[in-house]
XYZ file of C-alpha atoms in Angstrom:
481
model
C 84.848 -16.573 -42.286
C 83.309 -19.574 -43.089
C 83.882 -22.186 -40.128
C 85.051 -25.880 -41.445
C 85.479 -29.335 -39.412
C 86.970 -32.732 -39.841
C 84.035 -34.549 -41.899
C 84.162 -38.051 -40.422
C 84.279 -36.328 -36.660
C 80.462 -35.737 -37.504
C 80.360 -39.368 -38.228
C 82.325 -41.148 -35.609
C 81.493 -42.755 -32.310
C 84.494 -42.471 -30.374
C 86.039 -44.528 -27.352
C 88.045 -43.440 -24.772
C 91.303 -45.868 -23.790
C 93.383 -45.348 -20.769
C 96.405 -47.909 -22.192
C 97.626 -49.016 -18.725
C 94.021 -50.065 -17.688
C 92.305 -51.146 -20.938
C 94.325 -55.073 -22.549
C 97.374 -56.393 -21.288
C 99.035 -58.259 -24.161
C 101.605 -61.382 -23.942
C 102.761 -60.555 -27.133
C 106.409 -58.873 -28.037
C 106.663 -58.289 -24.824
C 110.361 -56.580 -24.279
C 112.779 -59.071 -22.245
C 113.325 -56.416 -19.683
C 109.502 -56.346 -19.216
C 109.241 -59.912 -18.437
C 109.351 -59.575 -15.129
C 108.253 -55.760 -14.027
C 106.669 -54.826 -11.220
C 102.980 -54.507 -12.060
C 100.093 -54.929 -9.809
C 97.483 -57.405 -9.995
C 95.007 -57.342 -13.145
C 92.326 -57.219 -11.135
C 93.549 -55.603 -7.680
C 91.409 -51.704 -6.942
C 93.739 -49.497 -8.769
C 96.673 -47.091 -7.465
C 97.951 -43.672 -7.697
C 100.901 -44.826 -8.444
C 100.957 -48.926 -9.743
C 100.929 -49.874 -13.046
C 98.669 -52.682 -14.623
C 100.693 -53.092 -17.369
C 98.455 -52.914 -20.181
C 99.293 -52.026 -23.742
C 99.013 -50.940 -27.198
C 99.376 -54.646 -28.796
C 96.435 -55.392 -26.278
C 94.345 -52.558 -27.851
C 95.242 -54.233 -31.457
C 94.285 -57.828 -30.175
C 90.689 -56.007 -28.883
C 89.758 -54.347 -32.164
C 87.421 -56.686 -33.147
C 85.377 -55.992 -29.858
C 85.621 -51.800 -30.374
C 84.557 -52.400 -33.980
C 81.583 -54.391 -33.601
C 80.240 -51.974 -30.996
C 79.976 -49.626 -34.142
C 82.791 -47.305 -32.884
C 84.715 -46.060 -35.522
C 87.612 -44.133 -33.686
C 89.649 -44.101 -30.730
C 90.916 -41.488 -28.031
C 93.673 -42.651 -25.874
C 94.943 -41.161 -23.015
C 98.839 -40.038 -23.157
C 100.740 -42.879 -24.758
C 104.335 -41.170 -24.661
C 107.218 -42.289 -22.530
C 106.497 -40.959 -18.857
C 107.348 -42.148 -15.326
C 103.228 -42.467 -14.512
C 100.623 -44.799 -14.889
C 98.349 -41.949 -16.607
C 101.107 -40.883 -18.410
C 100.389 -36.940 -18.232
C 104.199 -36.654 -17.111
C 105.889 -36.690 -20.389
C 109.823 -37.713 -20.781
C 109.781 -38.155 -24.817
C 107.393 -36.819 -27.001
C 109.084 -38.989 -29.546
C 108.407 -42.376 -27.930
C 105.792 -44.324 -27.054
C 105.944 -45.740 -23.738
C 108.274 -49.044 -23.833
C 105.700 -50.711 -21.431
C 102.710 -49.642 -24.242
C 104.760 -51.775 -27.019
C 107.170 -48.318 -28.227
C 106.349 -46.926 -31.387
C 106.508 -50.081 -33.059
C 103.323 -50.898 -31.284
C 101.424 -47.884 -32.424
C 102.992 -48.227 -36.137
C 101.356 -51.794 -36.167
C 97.851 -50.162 -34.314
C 97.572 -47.225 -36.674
C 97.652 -49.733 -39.167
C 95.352 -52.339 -38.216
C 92.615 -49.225 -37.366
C 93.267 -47.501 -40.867
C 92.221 -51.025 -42.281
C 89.321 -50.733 -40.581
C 88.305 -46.984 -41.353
C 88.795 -46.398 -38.168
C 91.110 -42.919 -36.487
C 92.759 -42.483 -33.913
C 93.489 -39.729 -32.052
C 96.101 -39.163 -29.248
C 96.192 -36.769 -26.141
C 98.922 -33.972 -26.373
C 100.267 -32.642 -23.175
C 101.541 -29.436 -24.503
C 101.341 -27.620 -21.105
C 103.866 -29.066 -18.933
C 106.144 -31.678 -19.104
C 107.502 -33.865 -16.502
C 110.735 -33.656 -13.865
C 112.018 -36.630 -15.928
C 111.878 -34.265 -18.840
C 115.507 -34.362 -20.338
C 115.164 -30.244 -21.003
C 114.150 -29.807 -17.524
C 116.541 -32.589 -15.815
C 119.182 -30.157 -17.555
C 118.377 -27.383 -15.663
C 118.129 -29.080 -12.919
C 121.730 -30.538 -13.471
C 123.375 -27.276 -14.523
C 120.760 -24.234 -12.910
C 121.541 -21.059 -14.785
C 124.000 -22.275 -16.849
C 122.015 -24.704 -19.049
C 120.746 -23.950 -22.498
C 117.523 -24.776 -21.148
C 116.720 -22.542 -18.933
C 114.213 -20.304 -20.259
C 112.228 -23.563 -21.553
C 110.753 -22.721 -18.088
C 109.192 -20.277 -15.803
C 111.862 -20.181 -13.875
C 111.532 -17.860 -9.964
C 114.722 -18.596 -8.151
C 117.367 -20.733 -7.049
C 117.659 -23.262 -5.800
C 115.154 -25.599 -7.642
C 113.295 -27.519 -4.962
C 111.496 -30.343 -7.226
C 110.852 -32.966 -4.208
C 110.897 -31.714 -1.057
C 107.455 -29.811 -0.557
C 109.078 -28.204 2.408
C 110.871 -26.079 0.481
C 110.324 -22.989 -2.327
C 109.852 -25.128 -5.516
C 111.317 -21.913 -7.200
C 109.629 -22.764 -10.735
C 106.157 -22.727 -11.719
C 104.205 -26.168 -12.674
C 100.568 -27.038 -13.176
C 98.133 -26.296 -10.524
C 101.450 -26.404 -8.363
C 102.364 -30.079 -8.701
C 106.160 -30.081 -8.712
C 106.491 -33.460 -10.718
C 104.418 -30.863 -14.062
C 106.939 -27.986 -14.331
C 104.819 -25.780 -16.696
C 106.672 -24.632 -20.074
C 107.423 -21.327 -20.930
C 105.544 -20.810 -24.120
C 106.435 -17.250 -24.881
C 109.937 -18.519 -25.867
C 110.178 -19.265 -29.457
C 111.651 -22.432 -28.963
C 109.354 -23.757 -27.036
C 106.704 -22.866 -29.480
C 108.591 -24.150 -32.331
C 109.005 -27.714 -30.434
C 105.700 -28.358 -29.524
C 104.128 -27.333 -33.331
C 106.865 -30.200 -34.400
C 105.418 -32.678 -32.368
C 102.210 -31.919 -33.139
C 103.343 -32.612 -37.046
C 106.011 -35.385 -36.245
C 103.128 -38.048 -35.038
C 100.110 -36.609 -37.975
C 102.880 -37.479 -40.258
C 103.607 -40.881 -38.658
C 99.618 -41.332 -39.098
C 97.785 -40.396 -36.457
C 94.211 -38.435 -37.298
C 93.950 -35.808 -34.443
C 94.870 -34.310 -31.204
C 93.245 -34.132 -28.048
C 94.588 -30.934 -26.039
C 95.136 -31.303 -22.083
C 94.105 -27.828 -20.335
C 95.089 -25.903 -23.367
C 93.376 -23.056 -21.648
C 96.605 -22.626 -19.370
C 98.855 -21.871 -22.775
C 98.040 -18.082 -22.818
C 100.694 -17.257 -25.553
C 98.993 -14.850 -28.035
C 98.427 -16.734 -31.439
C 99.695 -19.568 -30.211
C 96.335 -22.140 -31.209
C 95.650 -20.621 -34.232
C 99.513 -21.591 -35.374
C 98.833 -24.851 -33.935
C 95.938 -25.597 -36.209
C 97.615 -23.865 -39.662
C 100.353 -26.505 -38.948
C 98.292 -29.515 -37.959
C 96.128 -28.428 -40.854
C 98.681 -28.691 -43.342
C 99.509 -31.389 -43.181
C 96.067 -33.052 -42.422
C 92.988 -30.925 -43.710
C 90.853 -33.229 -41.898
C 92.818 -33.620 -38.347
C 90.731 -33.430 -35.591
C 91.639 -31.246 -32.821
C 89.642 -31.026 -29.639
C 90.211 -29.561 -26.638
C 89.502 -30.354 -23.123
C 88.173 -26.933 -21.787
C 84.942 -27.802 -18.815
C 83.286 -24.663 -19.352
C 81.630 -22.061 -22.281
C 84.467 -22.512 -24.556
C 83.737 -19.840 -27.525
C 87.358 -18.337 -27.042
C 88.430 -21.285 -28.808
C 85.843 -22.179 -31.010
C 85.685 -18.844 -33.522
C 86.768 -21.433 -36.208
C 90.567 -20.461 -36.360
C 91.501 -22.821 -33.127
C 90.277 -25.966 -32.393
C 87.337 -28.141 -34.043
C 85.684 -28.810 -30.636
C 86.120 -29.404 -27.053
C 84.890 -32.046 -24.801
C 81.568 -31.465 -24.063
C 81.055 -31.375 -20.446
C 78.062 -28.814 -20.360
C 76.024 -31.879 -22.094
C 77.533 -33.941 -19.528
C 76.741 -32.227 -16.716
C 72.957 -31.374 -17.755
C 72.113 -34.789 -19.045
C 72.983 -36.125 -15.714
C 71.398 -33.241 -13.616
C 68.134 -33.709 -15.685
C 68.251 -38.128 -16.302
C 69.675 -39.128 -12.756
C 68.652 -35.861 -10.782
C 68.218 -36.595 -7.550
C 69.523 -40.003 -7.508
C 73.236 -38.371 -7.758
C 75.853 -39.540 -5.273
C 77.127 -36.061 -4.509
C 80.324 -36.921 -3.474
C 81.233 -38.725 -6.581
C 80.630 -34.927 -8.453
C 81.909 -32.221 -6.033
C 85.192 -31.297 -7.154
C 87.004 -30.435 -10.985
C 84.457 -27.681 -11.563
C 82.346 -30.291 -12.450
C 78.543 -29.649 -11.960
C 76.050 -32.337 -12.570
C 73.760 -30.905 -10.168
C 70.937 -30.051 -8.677
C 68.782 -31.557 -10.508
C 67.011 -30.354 -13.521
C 63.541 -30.708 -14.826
C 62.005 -31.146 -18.537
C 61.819 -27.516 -19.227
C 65.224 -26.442 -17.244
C 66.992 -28.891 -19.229
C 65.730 -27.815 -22.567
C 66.650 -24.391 -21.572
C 70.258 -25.608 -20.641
C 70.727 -27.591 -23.972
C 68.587 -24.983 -26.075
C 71.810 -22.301 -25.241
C 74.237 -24.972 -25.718
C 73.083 -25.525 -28.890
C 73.302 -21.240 -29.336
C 76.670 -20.818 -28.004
C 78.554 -22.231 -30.854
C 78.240 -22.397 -34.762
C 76.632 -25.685 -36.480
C 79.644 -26.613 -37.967
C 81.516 -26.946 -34.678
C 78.646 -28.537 -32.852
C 78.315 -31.504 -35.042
C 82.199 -31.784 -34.219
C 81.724 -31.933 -30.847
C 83.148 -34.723 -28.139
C 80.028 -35.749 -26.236
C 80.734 -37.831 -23.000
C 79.376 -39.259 -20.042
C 82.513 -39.643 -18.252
C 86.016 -39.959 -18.669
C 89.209 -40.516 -16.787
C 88.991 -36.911 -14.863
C 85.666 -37.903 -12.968
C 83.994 -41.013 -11.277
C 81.944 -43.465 -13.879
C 78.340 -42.717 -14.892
C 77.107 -46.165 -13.369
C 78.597 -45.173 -9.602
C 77.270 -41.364 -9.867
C 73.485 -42.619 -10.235
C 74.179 -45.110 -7.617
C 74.399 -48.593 -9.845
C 70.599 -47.144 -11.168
C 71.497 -49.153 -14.727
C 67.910 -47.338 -15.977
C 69.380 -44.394 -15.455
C 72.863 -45.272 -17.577
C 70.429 -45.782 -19.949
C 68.501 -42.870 -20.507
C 71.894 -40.403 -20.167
C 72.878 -42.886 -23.602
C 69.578 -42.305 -25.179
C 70.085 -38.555 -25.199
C 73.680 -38.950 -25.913
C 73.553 -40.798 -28.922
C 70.864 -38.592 -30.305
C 72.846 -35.424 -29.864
C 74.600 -33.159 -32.142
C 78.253 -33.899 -32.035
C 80.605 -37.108 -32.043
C 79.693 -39.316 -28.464
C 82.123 -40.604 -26.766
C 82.488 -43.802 -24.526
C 84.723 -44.177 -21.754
C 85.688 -47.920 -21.774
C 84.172 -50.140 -19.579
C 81.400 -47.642 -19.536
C 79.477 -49.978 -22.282
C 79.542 -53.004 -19.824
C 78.568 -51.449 -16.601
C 82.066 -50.685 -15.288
C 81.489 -48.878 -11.846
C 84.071 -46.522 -10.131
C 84.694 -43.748 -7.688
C 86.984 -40.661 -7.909
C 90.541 -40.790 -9.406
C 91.974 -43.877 -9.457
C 88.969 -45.711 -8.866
C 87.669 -44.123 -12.385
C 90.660 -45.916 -13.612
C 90.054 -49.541 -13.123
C 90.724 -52.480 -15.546
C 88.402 -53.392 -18.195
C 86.197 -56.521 -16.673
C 86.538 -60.374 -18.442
C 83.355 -60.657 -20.119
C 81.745 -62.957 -17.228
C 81.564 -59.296 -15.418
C 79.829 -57.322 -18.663
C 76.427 -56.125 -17.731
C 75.331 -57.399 -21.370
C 71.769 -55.776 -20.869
C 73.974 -52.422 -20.781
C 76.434 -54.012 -23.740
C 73.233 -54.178 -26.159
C 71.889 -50.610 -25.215
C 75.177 -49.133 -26.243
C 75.226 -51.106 -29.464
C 71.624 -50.871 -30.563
C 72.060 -46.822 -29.578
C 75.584 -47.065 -31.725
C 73.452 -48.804 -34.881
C 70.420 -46.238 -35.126
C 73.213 -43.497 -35.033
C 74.789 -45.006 -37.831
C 71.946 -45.773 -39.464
C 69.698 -42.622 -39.796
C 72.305 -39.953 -40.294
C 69.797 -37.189 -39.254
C 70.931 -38.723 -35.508
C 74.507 -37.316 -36.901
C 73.854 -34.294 -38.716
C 70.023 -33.190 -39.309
C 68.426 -30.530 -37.042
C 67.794 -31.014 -32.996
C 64.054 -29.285 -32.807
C 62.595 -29.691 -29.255
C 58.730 -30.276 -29.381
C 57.799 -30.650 -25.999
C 59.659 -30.395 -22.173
C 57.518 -30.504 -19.190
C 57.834 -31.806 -15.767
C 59.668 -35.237 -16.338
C 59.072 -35.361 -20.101
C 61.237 -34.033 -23.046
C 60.822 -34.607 -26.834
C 62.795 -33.623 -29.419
C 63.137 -34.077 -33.452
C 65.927 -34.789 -35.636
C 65.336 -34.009 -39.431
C 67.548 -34.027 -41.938
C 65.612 -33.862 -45.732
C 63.095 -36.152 -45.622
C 64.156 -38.313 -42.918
C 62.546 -37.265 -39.280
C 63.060 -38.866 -35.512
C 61.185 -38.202 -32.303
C 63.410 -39.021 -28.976
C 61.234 -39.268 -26.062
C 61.992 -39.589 -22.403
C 60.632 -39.762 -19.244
C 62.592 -40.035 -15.978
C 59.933 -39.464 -14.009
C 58.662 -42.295 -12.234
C 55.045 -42.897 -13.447
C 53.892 -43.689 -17.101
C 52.871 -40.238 -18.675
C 50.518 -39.079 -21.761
C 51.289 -36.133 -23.639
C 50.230 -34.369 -26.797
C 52.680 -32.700 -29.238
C 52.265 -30.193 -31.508
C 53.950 -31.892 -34.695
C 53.449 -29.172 -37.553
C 56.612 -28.520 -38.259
C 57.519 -32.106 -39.838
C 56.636 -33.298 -43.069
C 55.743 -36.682 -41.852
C 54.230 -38.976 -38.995
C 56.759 -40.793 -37.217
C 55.043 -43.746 -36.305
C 57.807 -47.000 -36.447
C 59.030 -47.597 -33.413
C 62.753 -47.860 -33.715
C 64.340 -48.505 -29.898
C 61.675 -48.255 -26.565
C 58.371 -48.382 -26.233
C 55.213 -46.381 -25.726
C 51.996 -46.344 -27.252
C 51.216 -43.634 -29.930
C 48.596 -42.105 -32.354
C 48.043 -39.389 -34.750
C 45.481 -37.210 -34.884
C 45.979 -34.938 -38.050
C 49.644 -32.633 -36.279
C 49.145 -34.047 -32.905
C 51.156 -36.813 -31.680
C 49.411 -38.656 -28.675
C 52.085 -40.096 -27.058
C 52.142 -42.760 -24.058
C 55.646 -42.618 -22.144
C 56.260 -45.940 -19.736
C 58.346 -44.160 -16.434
C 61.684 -44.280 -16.699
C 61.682 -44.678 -20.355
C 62.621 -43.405 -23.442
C 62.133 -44.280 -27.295
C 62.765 -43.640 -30.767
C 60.011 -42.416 -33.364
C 61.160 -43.287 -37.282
């Protein structure tokens, strides 16, 4: 079977909003949300506040997302949900009220298309919420509602508040508020697939999945994509699976997952030892211990084995997201570090991904902390700022940093070096986190040409006939062309 991906995916630099957290508008606002109860703009997040930010706030920031060179946009759940996060779905059907409704994400879709940009929303098709009007039902009416086998139901009575008690249904990882659906029921299935179609028919240009390894149903993602593919050859569908994720990737399911295993060694190898371990023990998360030159090309050598070409240049590639603390507070505010994890990120197979706020310097710890507001721009770390968007550029420029070959030439001891070809066009990535400057020599006989042109970094270098003498500063990297 011959595997095939969204195109532009292998062209796209994505960022990651969390809506509550991201722009707070003044505009349209709603007359009943004049006056709501939000917390302080620039108070440490909550579990449970709300900062109020919105879609029309999102629109108003385009011209920021753009000229970083990002050309499409992940948001977190936008749908109508009694949580800040909004991973406890009511509606499916409506956008939050407090994100601007649907009206606000007509306008958004909009403005992005205009801009060849996508946009791609999160799809909670595992659970749903207490609020949930199927569920309320059952709790209303117990056996006797039409409902009832929406969900895995054990006994009576239904205990969703009081933890002292049986909660008698089964939810995610056994939070009461996320009663889990039932997905064997037809119904069920037949809801979710018309979700999934409702909003790629209303415009939207992919799905992100939450823990769609929980849905178990047999056939169940490969109807998903048939149905998201018909209507949209070229939706994107990724889903968030943490581990080896080749159950899902045979071609017939999704189009990629996000791609923690790069996560997880780019930070072991790049900020090693400098890790704050309790920013990274927990969500099976595993940045560590740290990894040297050659462990690290063996890590990313079997990444780069485990699935098919065509799925890893479709990819999400990320250095953090909303599930774990931000790359700046794991290497303990070491900005050269931050640095160096974007050099390899933006030269890797696959569509990267930036967590907002990430590009500026935005520190946080663990869940909410990972949440906070994006910072006025008299808080941007603008040294930071112009490594993401000089990194952003060269990817967009050379497009054998999108889709030509990853070769690795050289990892040893604090040093790794790798090509990119595609045709005639060939770049050398160097970097050193070690902390002295280090020569090396590099067999080179496998390209057609000399790199020579400096593109981003510095070192000194010099050819002598397939040998590349190459001087890496410490705690460096650079760009051959």
């Amino acid at each position: 079977m011959q595997i095939q991906t969204p195109d532009w995916v292998k062209h796209a630099v994505f960022y990651q909003i969390f809506p509550d957290r991201f722009a707070r508008s003044q505009r349209s606002r709603s007359s009943f949300l004049n006056n709501s109860n939000l917390e302080a703009w620039d108070a440490i997040p909550t579990i449970q506040g709300y900062k109020g930010g919105d879609l029309w706030g999102v629109l108003e920031s385009l011209d920021y997302i753009q000229d970083l060179g990002v050309n499409a946009i992940y948001f977190t759940p936008i749908f109508q949900s009694a949580s800040n996060h909004r991973y406890h779905t009511h509606d499916y059907y409506q956008v939050d009220p407090m994100l601007g409704g649907n009206q606000a994400l007509r306008e958004l879709l909009d403005a992005a298309h205009n801009r060849n940009m996508k946009v791609v929303l999160d799809g909670v098709f595992n659970h749903s919420s207490r609020g949930f009007f199927f569920f309320h039902d059952v709790l209303e009416n117990g056996s006797n509602s039409p409902w009832v086998n929406w969900f895995k139901i054990e006994n009576w009575p239904l205990a969703p508040y009081d933890g002292n008690l049986p909660a008698n249904y089964v939810s995610w990882a056994g939070i009461r508020s996320l009663p889990t659906f039932n997905h064997d029921h037809p119904d069920v299935k037949e809801y979710i697939m018309k979700i999934a179609e409702y909003w790629l028919e209303f415009g939207i240009d992919g799905w992100r999945l939450d823990v769609p390894y929980e849905i178990k149903t047999s056939g169940f993602w490969q109807e998903f994509r048939q149905r998201v593919k018909s209507i949209n050859p070229h939706g994107y569908i990724v889903g968030e699976v943490w581990s080896d994720a080749r159950e899902w990737l045979d071609g017939t399911q999704f189009d990629g997952v996000l791609n923690y295993l790069f996560n997880q060694a780019v930070l072991a190898f790049v900020v090693g030892d400098r890790i704050v371990l309790e920013e990274v023990e927990y969500n099976s998360y595993y940045p560590y211990p740290a990894l040297d030159a050659a462990e690290y090309a063996t890590k990313i050598q079997s990444l780069l084995e485990l699935y098919p070409w065509e799925i890893q240049l479709t990819q999400l590639n990320l250095l953090g997201s909303h599930d774990t603390s931000r790359l700046i507070t794991i290497a303990d505010g070491d900005q050269t570090s931050v640095e160096l994890c974007n050099l390899l990120l933006f030269t890797f197979p696959g569509a990267p991904s930036i967590y907002y706020g990430d590009e500026v310097g935005l520190p946080g710890g663990k869940d909410p902390d990972c949440r906070r507001v994006f910072p006025p721009e008299s808080n941007w770390n603008q040294s930071i700022l112009n490594i993401h968007k000089q990194l952003i550029s060269l990817r967009n420029n050379y497009p054998a940093l999108r889709i030509g070959n990853y070769q690795i030439l050289y990892a040893a001891a604090t040093v790794y070096i790798f090509a990119r070809t595609l045709e005639n066009q060939e770049l050398i990535i160097a970097v050193n986190v070690g902390t002295e400057s280090i020569t090396v020599n590099i067999d080179c006989s496998d390209l057609q040409n000399r790199p020579n042109q400096v593109l981003f970094g510095n070192g000194d270098i010099s050819w002598k006939c397939d040998h590349l003498c190459l001087t890496i500063p410490s705690r460096s990297g650079l760009i051959l062309h």
